[in-house]
Each structure stands twice: as structure tokens, then as C-alpha cells.
Amino acid sequence: EAQVTQNPRYLITVTGKKLTVTCSQNMNHEYMSWYRQDPGLGLRQIYYSMNVEVTDKGDVPEGYKVSRKEKRNFPLILESPSPNQTSLYFCASSTTPFDRASYGYTFGSGTRLTVV
Amino acid sequence: AQKVTQAQTEISVVEKEDVTLDCVYETRDTTYYLFWYKQPPSGELVFLIRRNSFDEQNEISGRYSWNFQKSTSSFNFTITASQVVDSAVYFCALSEGGSGNTGKLIFGQGTTLQVKP
């Protein structure tokens, strides 16, 4: 089954304790991205990756890191989480935006993160 | 600038009623993509439809239909004979497809649909 797998689904952590949210896709997609969803602010892009070893900042990258060492994985790293990073996070993958025939996003199930 | 506006914050209907969710977008690109996603109470984002800017054909899928009008920059979503299971937050989103674009999805604020039995 074609899917994007995020883990964990729920996470409660303390301020300053490094954490990683994993994201893996099995569709051989080149493009992957992270979004966060907050009440009143909607969904906003954190980071994206056009291909392996190519990553760039989205609209709200502060406090986050990513890496794209292999095509299928795109982990989101919070080196020192703070309460304002409490949010619902989504990983997404797609073919490239230039592939008109098949362009479309598949989202993971989401990770609900609480930083206390 | 890119922007997606879903003016209806919340809509409440009684089961079997038809309901239309509005979406208005702004973009300077001639090539772009429009999407609708459903977010049920469980939280995941479920893909409903993608429409390309060069294809204005309307689409029907069961009880769902979409009306894409470039002249008014709108991509409205209609649910016919609504059901309780349609209760969710619905997002309209835009992605520009021109050269140099980043593939970013611009989401509207979402419309919360409540279907009462």
C-alpha cells in the first residue's frame, strides 16, 4: 500500500530534550515536506526537500532541522524543543511539481507533539 | 502573492441536505494545482481531488462534486445528500507549478462542516 509513515503518532516531551519525528514513504517520491498545523494559523510549511541531499526552509523553519540522506526518509529534528513547538505535524511526499500528470501529495497520519 | 481563502469558517447542516464549501484562490502563475483535503476528527489529512489550471472540467465523484472556474478564481466543493460521516474540516489548497516554484502547498483556513442527524 502506498503510504507515508510518521512516528510517533503522539509525543509528550519536556523543554530542551532533543527529539526526532520520523517520516518514511514507499512511493519513490522525490519531493518531501513537513508542515505544522496550529489553531487559527492553519497549515504552514516547515522544510521541504526536492531530492536526496537537497533541502530548504519553508515558512516556519526556526527551531527545526531536517535531513534527506536517502530518498524514502525525511526526519524532522527538534534539537531543543520549546512549548511554542507544541503542534500537529504532518509529513508529505509527492512527485515533483513539474510532473503534471501525477503531481499530488500524500500525507502521513500526523504527529501530535506536546512540549511541556 | 499566493493565497487561498475559505470564507466559511463553520457550516452546520442536517443530514441529506446539500452543502457547498467555497474556495477562492490568488496566484500569478499560469500553471498551478488546486486540491481539496478532508480532515476528520481523527486528525489525518485525506486527499479528495486535484485539479490542474489547464483543465477546467468539473468533476463528480459519488456525492462529491467540484466546480472549477478560472474566471472567478474559485474551486468550490459540493456534497450532495450530506451524511454524518461527512463531518470534518475541509481544506482547499494551492500549489504553483511554474519554474522556480518550491512545491509548497498554500492552505486555506479550513471550513468545519457539521452534519447533524
PDB file of C-alpha atoms in Angstrom:
ATOM      1  CA  GLU A   1       0.000   0.000   0.000  1.00  0.00           C
ATOM      2  CA  ALA A   2       1.343   3.423  -0.989  1.00  0.00           C
ATOM      3  CA  GLN A   3       1.764   5.459   2.149  1.00  0.00           C
ATOM      4  CA  VAL A   4       3.694   7.946   4.211  1.00  0.00           C
ATOM      5  CA  THR A   5       4.508   6.645   7.671  1.00  0.00           C
ATOM      6  CA  GLN A   6       5.144   9.005  10.550  1.00  0.00           C
ATOM      7  CA  ASN A   7       6.232   8.069  14.015  1.00  0.00           C
ATOM      8  CA  PRO A   8       5.375   8.573  16.745  1.00  0.00           C
ATOM      9  CA  ARG A   9       1.691   9.411  16.455  1.00  0.00           C
ATOM     10  CA  TYR A  10       1.647  11.135  19.839  1.00  0.00           C
ATOM     11  CA  LEU A  11       4.527  12.521  21.877  1.00  0.00           C
ATOM     12  CA  ILE A  12       4.753  14.446  25.124  1.00  0.00           C
ATOM     13  CA  THR A  13       8.201  15.742  25.961  1.00  0.00           C
ATOM     14  CA  VAL A  14       9.923  18.320  28.126  1.00  0.00           C
ATOM     15  CA  THR A  15      11.527  21.566  27.094  1.00  0.00           C
ATOM     16  CA  GLY A  16      15.035  21.128  25.775  1.00  0.00           C
ATOM     17  CA  LYS A  17      15.015  17.384  25.262  1.00  0.00           C
ATOM     18  CA  LYS A  18      16.046  16.591  21.693  1.00  0.00           C
ATOM     19  CA  LEU A  19      13.579  14.576  19.675  1.00  0.00           C
ATOM     20  CA  THR A  20      13.162  13.221  16.168  1.00  0.00           C
ATOM     21  CA  VAL A  21       9.946  12.594  14.295  1.00  0.00           C
ATOM     22  CA  THR A  22      10.487  10.044  11.566  1.00  0.00           C
ATOM     23  CA  CYS A  23       8.877  10.062   8.150  1.00  0.00           C
ATOM     24  CA  SER A  24       9.161   7.375   5.512  1.00  0.00           C
ATOM     25  CA  GLN A  25       7.458   6.952   2.135  1.00  0.00           C
ATOM     26  CA  ASN A  26       7.281   3.909  -0.122  1.00  0.00           C
ATOM     27  CA  MET A  27       6.272   5.598  -3.375  1.00  0.00           C
ATOM     28  CA  ASN A  28       9.737   6.570  -4.625  1.00  0.00           C
ATOM     29  CA  HIS A  29       8.698  10.215  -4.462  1.00  0.00           C
ATOM     30  CA  GLU A  30      11.387  12.808  -4.968  1.00  0.00           C
ATOM     31  CA  TYR A  31       9.646  15.587  -3.052  1.00  0.00           C
ATOM     32  CA  MET A  32       9.045  15.541   0.703  1.00  0.00           C
ATOM     33  CA  SER A  33       7.927  18.216   3.091  1.00  0.00           C
ATOM     34  CA  TRP A  34       6.958  18.950   6.688  1.00  0.00           C
ATOM     35  CA  TYR A  35       4.010  21.043   7.826  1.00  0.00           C
ATOM     36  CA  ARG A  36       2.717  22.106  11.179  1.00  0.00           C
ATOM     37  CA  GLN A  37      -0.913  22.797  11.944  1.00  0.00           C
ATOM     38  CA  ASP A  38      -1.944  25.252  14.627  1.00  0.00           C
ATOM     39  CA  PRO A  39      -5.381  26.614  15.571  1.00  0.00           C
ATOM     40  CA  GLY A  40      -6.003  29.919  13.874  1.00  0.00           C
ATOM     41  CA  LEU A  41      -2.817  29.677  11.811  1.00  0.00           C
ATOM     42  CA  GLY A  42      -3.678  26.734   9.601  1.00  0.00           C
ATOM     43  CA  LEU A  43      -1.036  24.551   7.979  1.00  0.00           C
ATOM     44  CA  ARG A  44       2.373  26.033   7.365  1.00  0.00           C
ATOM     45  CA  GLN A  45       5.412  24.563   5.683  1.00  0.00           C
ATOM     46  CA  ILE A  46       8.481  23.994   7.865  1.00  0.00           C
ATOM     47  CA  TYR A  47      11.019  22.453   5.473  1.00  0.00           C
ATOM     48  CA  TYR A  48      10.981  20.746   2.127  1.00  0.00           C
ATOM     49  CA  SER A  49      13.278  18.567   0.062  1.00  0.00           C
ATOM     50  CA  MET A  50      13.294  18.404  -3.718  1.00  0.00           C
ATOM     51  CA  ASN A  51      15.510  15.325  -3.738  1.00  0.00           C
ATOM     52  CA  VAL A  52      18.185  13.481  -1.785  1.00  0.00           C
ATOM     53  CA  GLU A  53      20.647  15.852  -0.115  1.00  0.00           C
ATOM     54  CA  VAL A  54      18.592  18.873  -1.267  1.00  0.00           C
ATOM     55  CA  THR A  55      16.628  20.584   1.488  1.00  0.00           C
ATOM     56  CA  ASP A  56      15.403  24.127   2.009  1.00  0.00           C
ATOM     57  CA  LYS A  57      13.472  26.223   4.501  1.00  0.00           C
ATOM     58  CA  GLY A  58       9.768  26.718   4.313  1.00  0.00           C
ATOM     59  CA  ASP A  59       7.817  29.438   6.063  1.00  0.00           C
ATOM     60  CA  VAL A  60       8.498  28.484   9.686  1.00  0.00           C
ATOM     61  CA  PRO A  61      11.889  26.704   9.905  1.00  0.00           C
ATOM     62  CA  GLU A  62      13.127  28.191  13.194  1.00  0.00           C
ATOM     63  CA  GLY A  63      13.858  25.551  15.799  1.00  0.00           C
ATOM     64  CA  TYR A  64      13.783  22.638  13.352  1.00  0.00           C
ATOM     65  CA  LYS A  65      16.297  20.643  11.349  1.00  0.00           C
ATOM     66  CA  VAL A  66      15.835  18.059   8.633  1.00  0.00           C
ATOM     67  CA  SER A  67      17.994  15.679   6.670  1.00  0.00           C
ATOM     68  CA  ARG A  68      17.473  13.763   3.440  1.00  0.00           C
ATOM     69  CA  LYS A  69      20.181  11.138   3.246  1.00  0.00           C
ATOM     70  CA  GLU A  70      18.027   8.678   1.352  1.00  0.00           C
ATOM     71  CA  LYS A  71      15.037   9.116  -0.863  1.00  0.00           C
ATOM     72  CA  ARG A  72      12.462   7.405   1.339  1.00  0.00           C
ATOM     73  CA  ASN A  73      13.223   9.107   4.689  1.00  0.00           C
ATOM     74  CA  PHE A  74      12.861  12.702   5.806  1.00  0.00           C
ATOM     75  CA  PRO A  75      13.144  13.028   9.603  1.00  0.00           C
ATOM     76  CA  LEU A  76      12.236  16.210  11.461  1.00  0.00           C
ATOM     77  CA  ILE A  77      14.604  17.057  14.303  1.00  0.00           C
ATOM     78  CA  LEU A  78      13.875  19.364  17.213  1.00  0.00           C
ATOM     79  CA  GLU A  79      17.246  19.966  18.874  1.00  0.00           C
ATOM     80  CA  SER A  80      15.834  21.863  21.843  1.00  0.00           C
ATOM     81  CA  PRO A  81      12.044  21.776  21.809  1.00  0.00           C
ATOM     82  CA  SER A  82      10.101  24.631  23.335  1.00  0.00           C
ATOM     83  CA  PRO A  83       6.415  24.924  24.296  1.00  0.00           C
ATOM     84  CA  ASN A  84       5.687  27.032  21.184  1.00  0.00           C
ATOM     85  CA  GLN A  85       6.518  23.956  19.103  1.00  0.00           C
ATOM     86  CA  THR A  86       3.511  22.161  20.525  1.00  0.00           C
ATOM     87  CA  SER A  87       1.565  21.390  17.386  1.00  0.00           C
ATOM     88  CA  LEU A  88       0.231  18.789  14.978  1.00  0.00           C
ATOM     89  CA  TYR A  89       2.909  17.865  12.465  1.00  0.00           C
ATOM     90  CA  PHE A  90       2.432  16.355   9.037  1.00  0.00           C
ATOM     91  CA  CYS A  91       4.930  14.844   6.668  1.00  0.00           C
ATOM     92  CA  ALA A  92       4.025  14.760   2.977  1.00  0.00           C
ATOM     93  CA  SER A  93       5.545  13.355  -0.181  1.00  0.00           C
ATOM     94  CA  SER A  94       4.831  13.841  -3.856  1.00  0.00           C
ATOM     95  CA  THR A  95       6.238  13.541  -7.320  1.00  0.00           C
ATOM     96  CA  THR A  96       7.903  16.746  -8.451  1.00  0.00           C
ATOM     97  CA  PRO A  97       5.674  19.777  -9.073  1.00  0.00           C
ATOM     98  CA  PHE A  98       6.757  19.664 -12.707  1.00  0.00           C
ATOM     99  CA  ASP A  99       5.226  16.250 -13.254  1.00  0.00           C
ATOM    100  CA  ARG A 100       1.818  17.493 -14.315  1.00  0.00           C
ATOM    101  CA  ALA A 101       0.342  14.104 -14.925  1.00  0.00           C
ATOM    102  CA  SER A 102       0.830  12.655 -11.488  1.00  0.00           C
ATOM    103  CA  TYR A 103       1.607  15.546  -9.164  1.00  0.00           C
ATOM    104  CA  GLY A 104      -0.172  15.196  -5.863  1.00  0.00           C
ATOM    105  CA  TYR A 105       0.609  14.935  -2.179  1.00  0.00           C
ATOM    106  CA  THR A 106       0.278  12.032   0.185  1.00  0.00           C
ATOM    107  CA  PHE A 107       0.249  12.971   3.848  1.00  0.00           C
ATOM    108  CA  GLY A 108       1.253  10.942   6.843  1.00  0.00           C
ATOM    109  CA  SER A 109      -1.204  10.407   9.683  1.00  0.00           C
ATOM    110  CA  GLY A 110       0.251  13.234  11.724  1.00  0.00           C
ATOM    111  CA  THR A 111       2.240  13.544  14.942  1.00  0.00           C
ATOM    112  CA  ARG A 112       0.674  15.361  17.834  1.00  0.00           C
ATOM    113  CA  LEU A 113       3.535  16.861  19.826  1.00  0.00           C
ATOM    114  CA  THR A 114       3.207  18.467  23.235  1.00  0.00           C
ATOM    115  CA  VAL A 115       6.199  20.218  24.792  1.00  0.00           C
ATOM    116  CA  VAL A 116       5.839  20.991  28.483  1.00  0.00           C
TER     117      VAL A 116
ATOM    118  CA  ALA B   1       1.193  36.561  -3.907  1.00  0.00           C
ATOM    119  CA  GLN B   2      -0.402  33.186  -3.404  1.00  0.00           C
ATOM    120  CA  LYS B   3      -3.415  32.969  -1.194  1.00  0.00           C
ATOM    121  CA  VAL B   4      -6.341  30.670  -0.554  1.00  0.00           C
ATOM    122  CA  THR B   5      -9.476  31.961   1.116  1.00  0.00           C
ATOM    123  CA  GLN B   6     -12.182  29.797   2.609  1.00  0.00           C
ATOM    124  CA  ALA B   7     -14.617  32.399   3.861  1.00  0.00           C
ATOM    125  CA  GLN B   8     -16.903  29.920   5.616  1.00  0.00           C
ATOM    126  CA  THR B   9     -15.400  29.060   8.978  1.00  0.00           C
ATOM    127  CA  GLU B  10     -18.169  26.727  10.084  1.00  0.00           C
ATOM    128  CA  ILE B  11     -21.193  25.251   8.375  1.00  0.00           C
ATOM    129  CA  SER B  12     -23.897  23.201  10.027  1.00  0.00           C
ATOM    130  CA  VAL B  13     -26.455  21.225   8.032  1.00  0.00           C
ATOM    131  CA  VAL B  14     -28.945  18.484   8.658  1.00  0.00           C
ATOM    132  CA  GLU B  15     -28.312  15.090   7.123  1.00  0.00           C
ATOM    133  CA  LYS B  16     -29.394  14.759   3.474  1.00  0.00           C
ATOM    134  CA  GLU B  17     -29.030  18.452   2.806  1.00  0.00           C
ATOM    135  CA  ASP B  18     -26.688  19.575   0.029  1.00  0.00           C
ATOM    136  CA  VAL B  19     -23.828  21.817   1.075  1.00  0.00           C
ATOM    137  CA  THR B  20     -21.245  23.834  -0.872  1.00  0.00           C
ATOM    138  CA  LEU B  21     -17.857  24.798   0.512  1.00  0.00           C
ATOM    139  CA  ASP B  22     -16.335  27.833  -1.117  1.00  0.00           C
ATOM    140  CA  CYS B  23     -12.700  28.323  -2.078  1.00  0.00           C
ATOM    141  CA  VAL B  24     -11.186  31.387  -3.724  1.00  0.00           C
ATOM    142  CA  TYR B  25      -7.515  31.493  -4.676  1.00  0.00           C
ATOM    143  CA  GLU B  26      -4.944  34.004  -5.806  1.00  0.00           C
ATOM    144  CA  THR B  27      -1.868  33.264  -7.889  1.00  0.00           C
ATOM    145  CA  ARG B  28       0.187  34.894 -10.612  1.00  0.00           C
ATOM    146  CA  ASP B  29       1.297  31.604 -12.110  1.00  0.00           C
ATOM    147  CA  THR B  30      -0.450  30.330 -15.215  1.00  0.00           C
ATOM    148  CA  THR B  31       0.298  26.764 -14.165  1.00  0.00           C
ATOM    149  CA  TYR B  32      -0.983  25.740 -10.785  1.00  0.00           C
ATOM    150  CA  TYR B  33      -2.763  22.967  -8.950  1.00  0.00           C
ATOM    151  CA  LEU B  34      -5.730  23.050  -6.626  1.00  0.00           C
ATOM    152  CA  PHE B  35      -6.541  20.465  -4.015  1.00  0.00           C
ATOM    153  CA  TRP B  36      -9.222  19.599  -1.514  1.00  0.00           C
ATOM    154  CA  TYR B  37      -8.412  17.661   1.642  1.00  0.00           C
ATOM    155  CA  LYS B  38     -10.652  16.310   4.364  1.00  0.00           C
ATOM    156  CA  GLN B  39      -9.537  16.218   7.984  1.00  0.00           C
ATOM    157  CA  PRO B  40     -11.846  14.052  10.097  1.00  0.00           C
ATOM    158  CA  PRO B  41     -11.830  14.215  13.907  1.00  0.00           C
ATOM    159  CA  SER B  42      -9.072  11.570  13.957  1.00  0.00           C
ATOM    160  CA  GLY B  43      -6.745  14.223  12.509  1.00  0.00           C
ATOM    161  CA  GLU B  44      -5.281  12.773   9.327  1.00  0.00           C
ATOM    162  CA  LEU B  45      -5.442  14.632   6.015  1.00  0.00           C
ATOM    163  CA  VAL B  46      -7.352  12.739   3.364  1.00  0.00           C
ATOM    164  CA  PHE B  47      -6.841  13.675  -0.267  1.00  0.00           C
ATOM    165  CA  LEU B  48     -10.087  14.295  -2.160  1.00  0.00           C
ATOM    166  CA  ILE B  49      -9.199  15.843  -5.500  1.00  0.00           C
ATOM    167  CA  ARG B  50      -6.530  17.593  -7.540  1.00  0.00           C
ATOM    168  CA  ARG B  51      -7.292  19.957 -10.390  1.00  0.00           C
ATOM    169  CA  ASN B  52      -4.783  21.451 -12.852  1.00  0.00           C
ATOM    170  CA  SER B  53      -5.064  25.029 -14.024  1.00  0.00           C
ATOM    171  CA  PHE B  54      -5.209  23.921 -17.633  1.00  0.00           C
ATOM    172  CA  ASP B  55      -8.170  21.630 -17.068  1.00  0.00           C
ATOM    173  CA  GLU B  56     -11.382  23.417 -16.121  1.00  0.00           C
ATOM    174  CA  GLN B  57     -13.562  20.366 -16.440  1.00  0.00           C
ATOM    175  CA  ASN B  58     -15.781  19.907 -13.425  1.00  0.00           C
ATOM    176  CA  GLU B  59     -15.690  16.590 -11.664  1.00  0.00           C
ATOM    177  CA  ILE B  60     -18.137  14.378  -9.862  1.00  0.00           C
ATOM    178  CA  SER B  61     -17.246  11.512  -7.588  1.00  0.00           C
ATOM    179  CA  GLY B  62     -20.243   9.904  -5.989  1.00  0.00           C
ATOM    180  CA  ARG B  63     -21.855  12.502  -3.713  1.00  0.00           C
ATOM    181  CA  TYR B  64     -18.929  14.873  -4.181  1.00  0.00           C
ATOM    182  CA  SER B  65     -18.579  17.387  -6.987  1.00  0.00           C
ATOM    183  CA  TRP B  66     -16.193  20.211  -7.710  1.00  0.00           C
ATOM    184  CA  ASN B  67     -16.748  23.386  -9.722  1.00  0.00           C
ATOM    185  CA  PHE B  68     -13.534  24.982 -11.003  1.00  0.00           C
ATOM    186  CA  GLN B  69     -13.915  28.445 -12.542  1.00  0.00           C
ATOM    187  CA  LYS B  70     -10.740  30.279 -13.554  1.00  0.00           C
ATOM    188  CA  SER B  71     -12.714  33.405 -14.416  1.00  0.00           C
ATOM    189  CA  THR B  72     -13.629  33.872 -10.758  1.00  0.00           C
ATOM    190  CA  SER B  73     -10.573  32.051  -9.303  1.00  0.00           C
ATOM    191  CA  SER B  74     -12.826  29.676  -7.451  1.00  0.00           C
ATOM    192  CA  PHE B  75     -12.772  25.965  -6.786  1.00  0.00           C
ATOM    193  CA  ASN B  76     -15.932  25.120  -4.877  1.00  0.00           C
ATOM    194  CA  PHE B  77     -16.813  21.755  -3.403  1.00  0.00           C
ATOM    195  CA  THR B  78     -20.360  20.438  -3.113  1.00  0.00           C
ATOM    196  CA  ILE B  79     -21.527  17.482  -1.071  1.00  0.00           C
ATOM    197  CA  THR B  80     -24.897  16.170  -2.166  1.00  0.00           C
ATOM    198  CA  ALA B  81     -27.170  14.455   0.347  1.00  0.00           C
ATOM    199  CA  SER B  82     -24.762  15.016   3.204  1.00  0.00           C
ATOM    200  CA  GLN B  83     -24.172  12.333   5.822  1.00  0.00           C
ATOM    201  CA  VAL B  84     -22.968  12.429   9.406  1.00  0.00           C
ATOM    202  CA  VAL B  85     -19.685  10.830   8.287  1.00  0.00           C
ATOM    203  CA  ASP B  86     -19.017  13.935   6.191  1.00  0.00           C
ATOM    204  CA  SER B  87     -18.488  15.913   9.390  1.00  0.00           C
ATOM    205  CA  ALA B  88     -14.888  17.125   9.228  1.00  0.00           C
ATOM    206  CA  VAL B  89     -12.678  20.100   8.485  1.00  0.00           C
ATOM    207  CA  TYR B  90     -12.191  20.618   4.761  1.00  0.00           C
ATOM    208  CA  PHE B  91      -9.162  22.363   3.346  1.00  0.00           C
ATOM    209  CA  CYS B  92      -8.652  23.881  -0.052  1.00  0.00           C
ATOM    210  CA  ALA B  93      -5.008  24.223  -1.116  1.00  0.00           C
ATOM    211  CA  LEU B  94      -2.983  25.725  -3.949  1.00  0.00           C
ATOM    212  CA  SER B  95       0.405  24.758  -5.357  1.00  0.00           C
ATOM    213  CA  GLU B  96       2.105  26.720  -8.077  1.00  0.00           C
ATOM    214  CA  GLY B  97       3.646  24.729 -10.918  1.00  0.00           C
ATOM    215  CA  GLY B  98       5.825  27.256 -12.710  1.00  0.00           C
ATOM    216  CA  SER B  99       9.602  27.088 -12.906  1.00  0.00           C
ATOM    217  CA  GLY B 100      11.317  28.008  -9.675  1.00  0.00           C
ATOM    218  CA  ASN B 101       8.393  27.032  -7.506  1.00  0.00           C
ATOM    219  CA  THR B 102       9.073  25.129  -4.300  1.00  0.00           C
ATOM    220  CA  GLY B 103       6.123  22.783  -4.399  1.00  0.00           C
ATOM    221  CA  LYS B 104       4.704  24.384  -1.290  1.00  0.00           C
ATOM    222  CA  LEU B 105       1.033  23.881  -0.577  1.00  0.00           C
ATOM    223  CA  ILE B 106      -0.795  27.032   0.417  1.00  0.00           C
ATOM    224  CA  PHE B 107      -3.774  26.053   2.545  1.00  0.00           C
ATOM    225  CA  GLY B 108      -6.939  27.911   3.246  1.00  0.00           C
ATOM    226  CA  GLN B 109      -8.010  28.241   6.864  1.00  0.00           C
ATOM    227  CA  GLY B 110     -10.411  25.364   6.508  1.00  0.00           C
ATOM    228  CA  THR B 111     -14.167  25.021   6.802  1.00  0.00           C
ATOM    229  CA  THR B 112     -15.600  22.955   9.629  1.00  0.00           C
ATOM    230  CA  LEU B 113     -18.633  21.050   8.422  1.00  0.00           C
ATOM    231  CA  GLN B 114     -21.030  19.599  10.946  1.00  0.00           C
ATOM    232  CA  VAL B 115     -23.721  17.296   9.652  1.00  0.00           C
ATOM    233  CA  LYS B 116     -26.440  16.644  12.201  1.00  0.00           C
ATOM    234  CA  PRO B 117     -28.590  13.527  12.128  1.00  0.00           C
TER     235      PRO B 117
END
